[in-house]
Amino acid sequence: MLSKLVVIGVGLIGGSFALDLKRAGLVGQVVGVGRSPENLARAMQLKVIDLAEQDAATAVRDADLVLLATPVGQMDAVLARIAPALPRHTLVTDAGSTKRDVAALYRKHLGDSLDRCLPAHPIAGSDLSGAAAARYGLYEGRKVVLCPLPETSADTLARISALWQACSAHLVVLDAAEHDAVFAAVSHMPHLLAFAYMNTVLNRPDADTCLALAASGFRDFSRIAGSHPEMWRDIALANRDGLLEDLRAYRAELDSLIAQLQQADADGMTAKFERASQARSAWGKG
Amino acid sequence: MLSKLVVIGVGLIGGSFALDLKRAGLVGQVVGVGRSPENLARAMQLKVIDLAEQDAATAVRDADLVLLATPVGQMDAVLARIAPALPRHTLVTDAGSTKRDVAALYRKHLGDSLDRCLPAHPIAGSDLSGAAAARYGLYEGRKVVLCPLPETSADTLARISALWQACSAHLVVLDAAEHDAVFAAVSHMPHLLAFAYMNTVLNRPDADTCLALAASGFRDFSRIAGSHPEMWRDIALANRDGLLEDLRAYRAELDSLIAQLQQADADGMTAKFERASQARSAWGKG
C-alpha cells in the first residue's frame, strides 16, 4: 500500500497505472504533475489523479513512489528538479521507451541512492495521449520490461513488481542494453521506416490519388507514421547507435530485394517472401 | 440480370462478388471454376456457387459474365483456355492486382472482341483466402478501380459498373498505367518493405527475444509480411518497373533519414517526422 503516488506526466501510461492501483486499493493519494494545466485539470475531472501539482519538487515530498511518465527527453530536467527534494524512502521508477539513457540519468542525479531506482518500460503504446487516454485495464496481459541497475535493491524490485502485477501486467527482466537493442528492432526501427515510407508517398506528384485509393494494407503499415514527432525524434536520438546499425541492416536487406526484383529472380524472391510470411504468420498465432 | 455468372477462382474476392449478386437477385446461376476440388466443394456447401466445374472452357459456355478472380499469374493460361469457347455475347472482367499486364492479356487472347472486356481491381484484400473467406457485404463502401481499354464498349462498362454498384462498391475509373503506379506506391511497395523488415528482424541473433517482446506497433507494421508469397512475387514481377522506381525513391528517403540520425540532426528529423505524422493523421480522419 502506497500512501502517496506521484505521477510525473499524466497521460496514457502514467494515468492508466494510477487508475489500476487506485481500483486495486493499493494507493491512497495520487498526485499528478505536468506542464499543461489543462491536462492536469482533465486528469482531476476524470479522477485519474486526486491532486494536481505544477512543481515536481513540491509534489514528491512524502511520496512513497514516483513514476516518471514523461517523454524520455524531459527526464533529465525532471530528475534534476526532484533529486534534492526526494525523501530517502521514496522509490523511483519510470516508463521510458529507452533504458540505457534513463539508467544513466538515475546514476547522474540519484547516484548515492540507486538502490531505490528501477528503470522500467511498460509495453503499451498507442496513438492516443494525454490524461483523457488513461483507462482501467490498459496493462492487462501487456508486458512490462524491468531493467534493474546493479544497485537496485531486491526490495525495490519486489515492491514495484507487485504494483505492475496488480495491473495484470506480465513482467520481463532484461539488461538495459539488451532492452534497447530489442526495441530498436521491433519498435524504433519500424517507426522510422514508416515515417520514411509516408514521406516517399507524399513526395509523389500523384500523392493525392495514392492517398485516396490506399486501403487496409497501407492503413496498417503506415499507422505508426502518425506517431508523435518529437517523442520519436528523442527516442531515435537516445538509441542512435543501435538504431543506425539496424537501419543499415534493413537497407542491406532492401538492396538485396531490389537486386532480385531487378533481375526478375523469382525463386530468390519467393524464398525471401516465404521466410518472412511463415515467421509473421507464426507470430500472429503465438 | 445475368442468367449465368462464371467465377474463375472462388476465393474471398470472386466468392463475395457472387454472394452479393445472388442476394441482390441479379444473377441466376453461379458456376465456380478452380483447381482445387476441395475448395469448390466448400464453395458449394457454403452456397457461394451453384455448380462446380474443373474445366474453365466447359464452364464459360452460355455465360453472361466471366469474372477472372485467380492470381494474375494464372490469367494467361485461363484466358488461353477460355478464349476459343467464349460465346460472343459474354462479358469478361477480372479482379487482378495489376492492370497493364492484364490488359495486355485481354489484347493477346481476345484481341478481336475487346469491346466486351473490362480490366478491374476491387480493393478488398485480406490475409484470408479460399471460398470459406467469401462473405456478404465485403465490397460495401470499398473502392473498385475500373481500367477500361480504349476498345471497351460503353455498354460493357455500364453493365459491369451496375453489378459492382449493387455490391455497394464505389467505382473509380483510372488508366491502367496510372492504376499500376498508384498501387505500386500504396500496396506493392509496402508489402516488399514489410517482407524486408521481417527478414531483417529474423536475421538477428536475438530474433526470438525480439518477437517475444514485439507489441502493437510491430503487429500492424508487419501484418502484410504475412501475405501470400507467390501472389506477391507475381505482383512484384508484373509491376516491376514502377515498383523498382518506388523502392529506389524509398531507399533515397531512408538514406536521408540515416544521414540525419548519424549527424544527430534533431531539427531535420523533426521536420521529416512532422510531415509524415500530419499527413498520416489527416488520412486516418479522412
XYZ file of C-alpha atoms in Angstrom:
572
model
C 0.000 0.000 0.000
C 1.324 3.395 -1.034
C 0.096 6.418 0.875
C 1.165 8.745 -1.920
C 1.948 8.010 -5.551
C 3.353 10.829 -7.675
C 2.902 10.509 -11.413
C 5.013 12.956 -13.395
C 3.459 13.120 -16.845
C -0.219 12.226 -16.589
C -1.030 10.620 -19.912
C -1.997 7.204 -21.213
C 0.836 5.395 -19.424
C 1.040 7.211 -16.103
C -2.697 7.785 -15.829
C -3.612 4.166 -16.520
C -1.096 2.972 -13.909
C -2.684 5.276 -11.328
C -6.226 4.191 -12.191
C -5.445 0.489 -11.795
C -3.619 0.957 -8.479
C -6.458 3.054 -7.100
C -9.012 0.457 -8.096
C -6.875 -2.285 -6.534
C -6.813 -0.291 -3.299
C -3.035 -0.148 -3.410
C -2.662 3.610 -3.283
C -4.059 6.327 -1.041
C -3.447 9.598 -2.855
C -2.350 10.105 -6.460
C -0.620 13.393 -7.202
C -0.222 14.319 -10.845
C 2.498 16.626 -12.114
C 2.653 18.115 -15.571
C 3.401 21.150 -17.675
C -0.107 21.549 -19.034
C -2.678 22.920 -16.562
C -5.454 21.864 -18.982
C -4.272 18.259 -18.991
C -3.997 18.201 -15.192
C -7.480 19.687 -14.872
C -8.787 16.988 -17.196
C -6.991 14.335 -15.123
C -8.651 15.693 -11.945
C -12.046 15.777 -13.617
C -11.656 12.160 -14.799
C -10.454 11.128 -11.309
C -7.192 9.854 -12.741
C -5.417 11.906 -10.035
C -6.508 13.280 -6.674
C -4.328 16.354 -6.689
C -2.595 18.377 -9.401
C 0.778 19.985 -8.871
C 2.807 22.117 -11.277
C 6.071 21.792 -9.401
C 7.616 18.319 -9.309
C 9.858 19.134 -6.306
C 6.856 20.142 -4.216
C 4.890 17.107 -5.337
C 7.456 14.478 -4.352
C 7.542 15.450 -0.662
C 6.230 12.466 1.350
C 5.901 10.379 -1.810
C 6.218 6.599 -1.493
C 6.695 6.120 -5.191
C 7.441 8.456 -8.086
C 6.651 7.299 -11.614
C 8.364 9.297 -14.337
C 5.977 9.003 -17.262
C 7.119 11.965 -19.342
C 8.873 11.562 -22.673
C 12.470 10.478 -22.064
C 13.710 13.844 -23.348
C 12.280 15.579 -20.266
C 13.602 13.179 -17.652
C 16.978 14.844 -17.158
C 15.317 18.103 -16.124
C 12.686 16.335 -14.016
C 15.260 14.266 -12.117
C 17.438 17.336 -11.578
C 14.432 19.116 -10.116
C 13.202 16.355 -7.813
C 16.521 14.840 -6.656
C 17.178 17.381 -3.857
C 13.562 17.143 -2.634
C 13.127 13.355 -2.642
C 12.672 11.743 0.757
C 15.178 8.944 1.375
C 12.483 6.232 1.439
C 10.863 7.163 -1.891
C 11.098 4.625 -4.708
C 11.617 5.977 -8.225
C 10.696 4.248 -11.444
C 9.851 5.323 -14.986
C 8.118 4.325 -18.187
C 10.708 5.500 -20.687
C 10.967 3.898 -24.127
C 14.767 3.642 -23.911
C 16.640 2.308 -20.923
C 20.405 2.844 -21.121
C 19.974 6.613 -21.217
C 17.429 6.617 -18.392
C 19.686 4.372 -16.308
C 22.462 6.932 -16.840
C 20.140 9.700 -15.644
C 19.379 7.853 -12.394
C 23.114 7.467 -11.951
C 23.674 11.178 -12.632
C 21.009 12.542 -10.327
C 20.449 9.855 -7.699
C 23.883 8.250 -7.711
C 24.015 7.966 -3.942
C 20.733 6.086 -3.647
C 20.402 3.875 -6.697
C 19.074 1.055 -4.532
C 15.606 2.641 -4.729
C 15.623 3.251 -8.510
C 14.145 0.876 -11.088
C 14.263 1.712 -14.814
C 11.209 0.177 -16.480
C 9.263 0.157 -19.738
C 5.593 -0.826 -19.914
C 4.848 -2.004 -23.478
C 1.515 -0.350 -24.019
C 1.976 2.434 -26.500
C -0.825 3.925 -28.519
C -1.527 6.782 -30.896
C -3.546 8.283 -28.057
C -2.030 10.578 -25.495
C -2.983 12.866 -22.637
C -4.931 12.207 -19.450
C -8.122 11.545 -21.424
C -6.469 8.437 -22.898
C -5.881 6.855 -19.462
C -8.039 3.832 -18.764
C -8.532 0.895 -16.455
C -7.013 -2.384 -17.595
C -4.559 -0.937 -20.091
C -1.836 -3.233 -18.794
C -3.854 -6.419 -18.663
C -1.739 -9.086 -20.330
C 0.757 -6.477 -21.523
C 4.455 -6.846 -20.877
C 6.405 -4.554 -18.588
C 10.162 -4.737 -19.019
C 12.132 -4.108 -15.839
C 15.815 -3.209 -16.199
C 17.199 -3.176 -12.658
C 20.505 -1.413 -12.091
C 23.247 -3.437 -10.388
C 22.477 -1.284 -7.346
C 18.669 -1.658 -7.386
C 17.687 -3.403 -4.149
C 15.702 -6.619 -4.129
C 13.100 -4.836 -2.022
C 12.667 -2.065 -4.608
C 12.353 -4.630 -7.394
C 9.833 -6.678 -5.426
C 7.663 -3.735 -4.393
C 7.460 -2.180 -7.872
C 6.954 -5.602 -9.470
C 3.982 -6.188 -7.170
C 2.361 -2.958 -8.358
C 2.687 -3.869 -12.036
C 1.368 -7.343 -11.298
C -1.639 -5.733 -9.634
C -2.234 -4.115 -13.048
C -2.225 -7.684 -14.515
C 0.966 -6.981 -16.466
C 3.487 -9.698 -17.325
C 6.947 -8.834 -16.083
C 10.123 -9.364 -18.092
C 13.557 -8.590 -16.663
C 16.200 -7.517 -19.168
C 19.533 -5.784 -19.097
C 19.166 -2.152 -20.270
C 21.442 -2.687 -23.286
C 19.516 -5.796 -24.298
C 16.260 -3.865 -23.916
C 17.473 -1.071 -26.152
C 18.696 -3.492 -28.823
C 15.397 -5.377 -28.890
C 13.241 -2.258 -29.007
C 15.389 -0.673 -31.688
C 14.459 -3.692 -33.817
C 10.769 -4.137 -33.001
C 9.699 -0.573 -32.279
C 12.119 2.242 -33.053
C 13.215 0.989 -36.475
C 9.660 0.366 -37.770
C 8.637 3.857 -36.680
C 11.468 5.386 -38.691
C 10.735 3.117 -41.653
C 7.078 4.135 -41.531
C 7.918 7.849 -41.405
C 10.219 7.359 -44.406
C 7.530 5.411 -46.254
C 4.883 8.069 -45.662
C 7.236 10.784 -46.918
C 8.074 8.718 -50.009
C 4.385 8.637 -50.877
C 3.993 12.365 -50.151
C 6.904 13.163 -52.480
C 4.995 11.747 -55.459
C 3.223 14.048 -57.897
C 0.175 11.731 -57.650
C 0.236 11.643 -53.828
C -3.409 12.731 -53.546
C -4.634 9.917 -55.791
C -2.443 7.493 -53.867
C -3.937 8.513 -50.528
C -7.455 8.425 -51.952
C -7.023 4.815 -53.094
C -4.929 3.489 -50.206
C -6.652 0.672 -48.328
C -6.092 -1.688 -45.418
C -2.504 -2.712 -46.219
C -1.489 0.939 -46.299
C -3.557 1.694 -43.209
C -1.782 -0.832 -41.008
C 1.685 -0.437 -42.455
C 1.638 3.341 -42.087
C -0.276 3.606 -38.790
C 2.817 4.308 -36.702
C 3.827 7.089 -39.111
C 1.080 9.047 -37.329
C 3.051 8.902 -34.073
C 4.272 11.896 -32.100
C 7.181 13.525 -33.996
C 9.170 14.934 -31.049
C 8.744 11.823 -28.949
C 10.107 9.623 -31.710
C 12.907 12.027 -32.551
C 14.014 11.806 -28.910
C 13.767 8.028 -28.859
C 15.728 7.769 -32.103
C 18.466 10.049 -30.789
C 18.565 8.284 -27.425
C 19.026 4.899 -29.106
C 21.048 6.201 -32.017
C 23.899 3.697 -32.291
C 21.782 0.549 -32.159
C 19.168 2.078 -34.393
C 21.722 3.120 -37.024
C 23.045 -0.428 -37.067
C 19.512 -1.781 -37.569
C 18.655 0.720 -40.278
C 21.811 -0.250 -42.153
C 20.942 -3.929 -41.831
C 17.485 -3.115 -43.181
C 18.969 -1.181 -46.068
C 21.145 -4.177 -46.963
C 18.068 -6.428 -46.928
C 16.204 -3.917 -49.083
C 19.117 -3.676 -51.519
C 19.143 -7.433 -51.857
C 15.421 -7.426 -52.627
C 15.812 -4.598 -55.142
C 18.575 -6.609 -56.863
C 16.362 -9.700 -57.017
C 13.477 -7.734 -58.483
C 15.799 -6.042 -60.958
C 16.991 -9.481 -62.109
C 13.448 -10.920 -62.011
C 14.842 -13.600 -59.681
C 11.503 -15.274 -58.934
C 12.978 -18.093 -56.839
C 15.074 -15.756 -54.731
C 12.079 -13.506 -54.080
C 9.855 -16.443 -53.231
C 12.413 -17.700 -50.702
C 12.599 -14.301 -49.020
C 8.836 -13.751 -49.003
C 8.180 -17.266 -47.677
C 10.617 -16.865 -44.824
C 9.015 -13.588 -43.809
C 5.459 -14.793 -44.291
C 5.879 -18.003 -42.329
C 7.523 -16.225 -39.407
C 4.930 -13.450 -39.358
C 2.020 -15.905 -39.536
C 3.519 -17.973 -36.722
C 3.965 -14.816 -34.631
C 0.349 -13.824 -35.226
C -0.824 -17.163 -33.879
C 1.577 -17.103 -30.925
C -29.911 -9.761 -64.650
C -27.308 -12.387 -65.540
C -28.557 -15.896 -66.265
C -25.120 -17.335 -65.692
C -22.105 -15.899 -63.907
C -18.839 -17.819 -64.094
C -16.316 -17.115 -61.354
C -12.861 -18.490 -62.110
C -11.046 -18.645 -58.789
C -13.593 -18.950 -55.991
C -11.975 -17.212 -53.058
C -12.555 -14.109 -50.972
C -12.866 -11.793 -53.979
C -14.767 -13.908 -56.505
C -16.922 -15.640 -53.901
C -18.004 -12.417 -52.208
C -18.942 -10.889 -55.580
C -21.125 -13.930 -56.327
C -22.785 -13.852 -52.905
C -23.781 -10.193 -53.181
C -25.137 -10.530 -56.724
C -27.172 -13.582 -55.741
C -28.643 -11.775 -52.740
C -29.457 -8.783 -54.940
C -31.298 -11.101 -57.323
C -29.034 -10.060 -60.163
C -27.777 -13.494 -61.110
C -29.480 -16.808 -61.851
C -26.761 -19.431 -61.707
C -23.217 -19.054 -60.360
C -20.686 -21.507 -61.740
C -17.382 -21.755 -59.903
C -14.168 -22.906 -61.557
C -10.974 -23.759 -59.738
C -8.027 -26.078 -59.482
C -8.859 -27.341 -56.010
C -11.806 -29.763 -55.808
C -11.834 -29.283 -52.011
C -12.234 -25.530 -52.343
C -15.025 -25.926 -54.925
C -16.802 -28.440 -52.680
C -16.551 -25.956 -49.812
C -17.938 -23.210 -52.068
C -20.899 -25.442 -52.993
C -21.518 -26.334 -49.357
C -21.478 -22.637 -48.363
C -23.793 -21.809 -51.300
C -21.226 -19.392 -52.711
C -21.669 -21.165 -56.063
C -24.455 -23.287 -57.549
C -22.289 -25.513 -59.684
C -18.626 -26.502 -59.639
C -16.628 -27.063 -62.798
C -12.991 -28.096 -63.173
C -12.668 -27.058 -66.781
C -12.918 -23.341 -67.497
C -13.710 -23.838 -71.202
C -16.719 -26.007 -70.366
C -17.884 -23.587 -67.700
C -17.965 -20.471 -69.872
C -20.454 -21.897 -72.396
C -23.627 -19.779 -72.188
C -22.031 -17.438 -69.632
C -23.232 -13.839 -69.495
C -20.260 -12.712 -67.470
C -16.926 -14.263 -66.597
C -15.010 -12.920 -63.601
C -11.346 -13.877 -63.514
C -10.536 -13.913 -59.816
C -7.403 -16.054 -59.845
C -3.962 -14.654 -59.046
C -2.733 -12.620 -62.011
C -0.035 -15.216 -62.672
C -2.674 -17.739 -63.779
C -4.659 -15.454 -66.047
C -2.631 -16.044 -69.193
C -3.388 -19.783 -69.073
C -7.029 -19.223 -68.118
C -7.652 -16.765 -70.952
C -5.909 -19.069 -73.426
C -8.189 -21.884 -72.313
C -11.496 -19.984 -72.399
C -10.964 -17.722 -75.431
C -11.987 -20.306 -78.078
C -15.037 -21.360 -76.026
C -16.398 -17.919 -75.104
C -19.769 -17.028 -76.633
C -19.676 -13.723 -78.493
C -22.040 -12.002 -76.064
C -20.130 -12.893 -72.888
C -18.599 -10.041 -70.910
C -15.209 -10.647 -69.320
C -13.757 -8.836 -66.328
C -11.204 -9.587 -63.631
C -10.036 -8.724 -60.156
C -6.289 -8.685 -60.752
C -3.982 -6.578 -58.574
C -2.090 -5.199 -61.576
C -3.732 -3.825 -64.677
C -1.300 -3.138 -67.525
C -0.317 -6.798 -67.704
C -3.921 -8.000 -67.519
C -4.938 -5.506 -70.219
C -2.180 -6.987 -72.387
C -3.584 -10.474 -71.785
C -7.056 -9.433 -72.947
C -5.403 -7.994 -76.024
C -3.448 -11.205 -76.602
C -6.306 -13.655 -76.205
C -9.448 -11.663 -77.011
C -7.984 -9.106 -79.416
C -10.888 -9.343 -81.816
C -13.543 -8.604 -79.183
C -12.058 -6.196 -76.683
C -15.320 -4.263 -76.594
C -16.636 -6.790 -74.051
C -13.546 -6.813 -71.798
C -13.123 -4.666 -68.689
C -9.948 -4.871 -66.579
C -10.851 -4.114 -62.955
C -9.455 -4.219 -59.432
C -11.675 -4.396 -56.358
C -9.712 -3.014 -53.396
C -10.687 -5.503 -50.742
C -7.668 -7.635 -49.976
C -7.272 -9.611 -46.802
C -4.963 -12.178 -45.241
C -7.847 -14.616 -45.700
C -8.264 -16.680 -48.819
C -10.324 -19.539 -50.230
C -14.078 -19.966 -50.606
C -14.569 -20.041 -46.841
C -13.417 -16.401 -46.700
C -16.197 -15.222 -49.059
C -18.864 -13.134 -47.361
C -21.803 -10.847 -47.979
C -21.072 -7.151 -47.918
C -17.317 -7.396 -48.462
C -17.477 -4.576 -51.004
C -19.677 -2.220 -49.035
C -18.015 1.179 -49.227
C -14.889 -0.328 -50.798
C -13.413 1.062 -53.970
C -13.380 -0.842 -57.224
C -10.987 0.549 -59.816
C -12.127 0.100 -63.417
C -9.500 0.440 -66.151
C -11.438 0.317 -69.425
C -9.459 -0.421 -72.586
C -9.816 2.068 -75.430
C -11.943 -0.641 -77.075
C -14.177 -1.425 -74.070
C -17.742 -0.553 -75.062
C -19.842 1.860 -73.056
C -22.385 -0.934 -72.660
C -19.801 -3.279 -71.123
C -18.626 -0.555 -68.774
C -22.182 0.316 -67.751
C -23.307 -3.260 -67.171
C -20.285 -4.292 -65.091
C -20.391 -0.988 -63.187
C -24.004 -1.683 -62.247
C -23.029 -5.047 -60.757
C -20.301 -3.552 -58.585
C -22.661 -0.805 -57.507
C -25.140 -3.479 -56.486
C -22.374 -4.690 -54.145
C -22.316 -1.125 -52.695
C -18.804 -0.525 -54.021
C -17.544 2.920 -55.004
C -16.283 2.990 -58.560
C -13.108 4.756 -59.655
C -12.052 4.866 -63.296
C -8.313 5.030 -63.929
C -5.958 4.425 -66.794
C -4.164 1.062 -66.338
C -0.734 2.719 -66.126
C -1.994 5.194 -63.552
C -3.533 2.323 -61.583
C -0.275 0.403 -61.542
C 1.722 3.466 -60.449
C -0.659 4.232 -57.589
C -0.815 0.644 -56.335
C 2.940 0.229 -56.564
C 3.123 3.104 -54.077
C 0.292 2.253 -51.667
C 0.229 -1.535 -51.835
C 3.047 -3.311 -53.647
C 5.917 -1.288 -52.184
C 4.727 -1.590 -48.556
C 4.390 -5.347 -48.959
C 8.000 -5.613 -50.117
C 9.172 -3.257 -47.376
C 7.336 -5.354 -44.795
C 8.849 -8.609 -46.085
C 12.307 -6.985 -45.920
C 11.615 -5.700 -42.406
C 10.502 -9.099 -41.147
C 13.628 -10.727 -42.594
C 15.833 -8.058 -41.005
C 14.417 -8.981 -37.606
C 14.782 -12.716 -38.322
C 18.452 -12.215 -39.237
C 19.228 -11.021 -35.705
C 20.829 -13.372 -33.186
C 18.223 -12.165 -30.641
C 15.284 -12.642 -33.042
C 13.365 -14.831 -30.580
C 13.543 -12.230 -27.808
C 12.532 -9.563 -30.319
C 9.451 -11.485 -31.411
C 8.544 -12.280 -27.804
C 8.545 -8.579 -26.880
C 7.099 -7.140 -30.077
C 3.822 -5.298 -29.497
C 1.161 -3.357 -31.370
C 3.489 -1.168 -33.475
C 5.238 -4.267 -34.764
C 1.933 -6.084 -35.216
C 0.449 -3.500 -37.552
C 3.634 -2.576 -39.385
C 4.480 -6.208 -40.159
C 0.965 -7.546 -40.768
C 1.284 -7.564 -44.552
C 4.573 -9.507 -44.251
C 2.264 -12.469 -43.543
C 0.802 -12.216 -47.067
C 0.883 -14.950 -49.687
C 4.488 -15.280 -51.004
C 3.763 -16.461 -54.570
C 0.943 -13.981 -55.082
C 3.146 -11.079 -54.064
C 6.105 -12.344 -56.060
C 3.857 -12.344 -59.146
C 2.512 -8.880 -58.415
C 6.039 -7.536 -57.871
C 7.252 -9.031 -61.133
C 4.182 -7.845 -63.030
C 4.688 -4.284 -61.800
C 8.464 -4.425 -61.768
C 9.495 -1.162 -63.404
C 7.263 1.126 -61.386
C 7.974 -0.776 -58.220
C 11.747 -0.564 -58.718
C 11.439 3.171 -59.163
C 9.432 3.436 -55.933
C 11.810 1.238 -53.966
C 14.718 3.407 -55.095
C 12.839 6.543 -54.056
C 12.189 4.916 -50.677
C 15.845 3.995 -50.374
C 16.832 7.618 -51.003
C 14.393 8.780 -48.300
C 15.795 6.165 -45.917
C 19.365 7.219 -46.694
C 18.468 10.811 -45.927
C 16.984 9.753 -42.583
C 20.012 7.614 -41.750
C 22.263 10.618 -42.502
C 20.179 12.858 -40.232
C 20.310 10.351 -37.412
C 24.042 9.855 -37.914
C 24.520 13.634 -37.614
C 22.025 13.876 -34.733
C 20.192 16.469 -36.826
C 17.234 16.873 -34.469
C 15.571 19.674 -36.460
C 15.840 17.797 -39.732
C 14.360 14.674 -38.186
C 11.555 16.608 -36.549
C 10.651 18.192 -39.877
C 10.510 14.802 -41.595
C 8.564 13.127 -38.797
C 6.104 16.028 -38.573
C 5.385 15.954 -42.285
C 4.709 12.224 -42.184
C 2.723 12.332 -38.958
C 0.459 15.187 -40.011
C -0.314 13.580 -43.359
C -0.967 10.158 -41.835
C -3.205 11.599 -39.103
C -5.174 13.571 -41.683
C -5.549 10.431 -43.812
C -6.806 8.473 -40.808
C -9.531 11.051 -40.246
C -10.429 11.273 -43.932
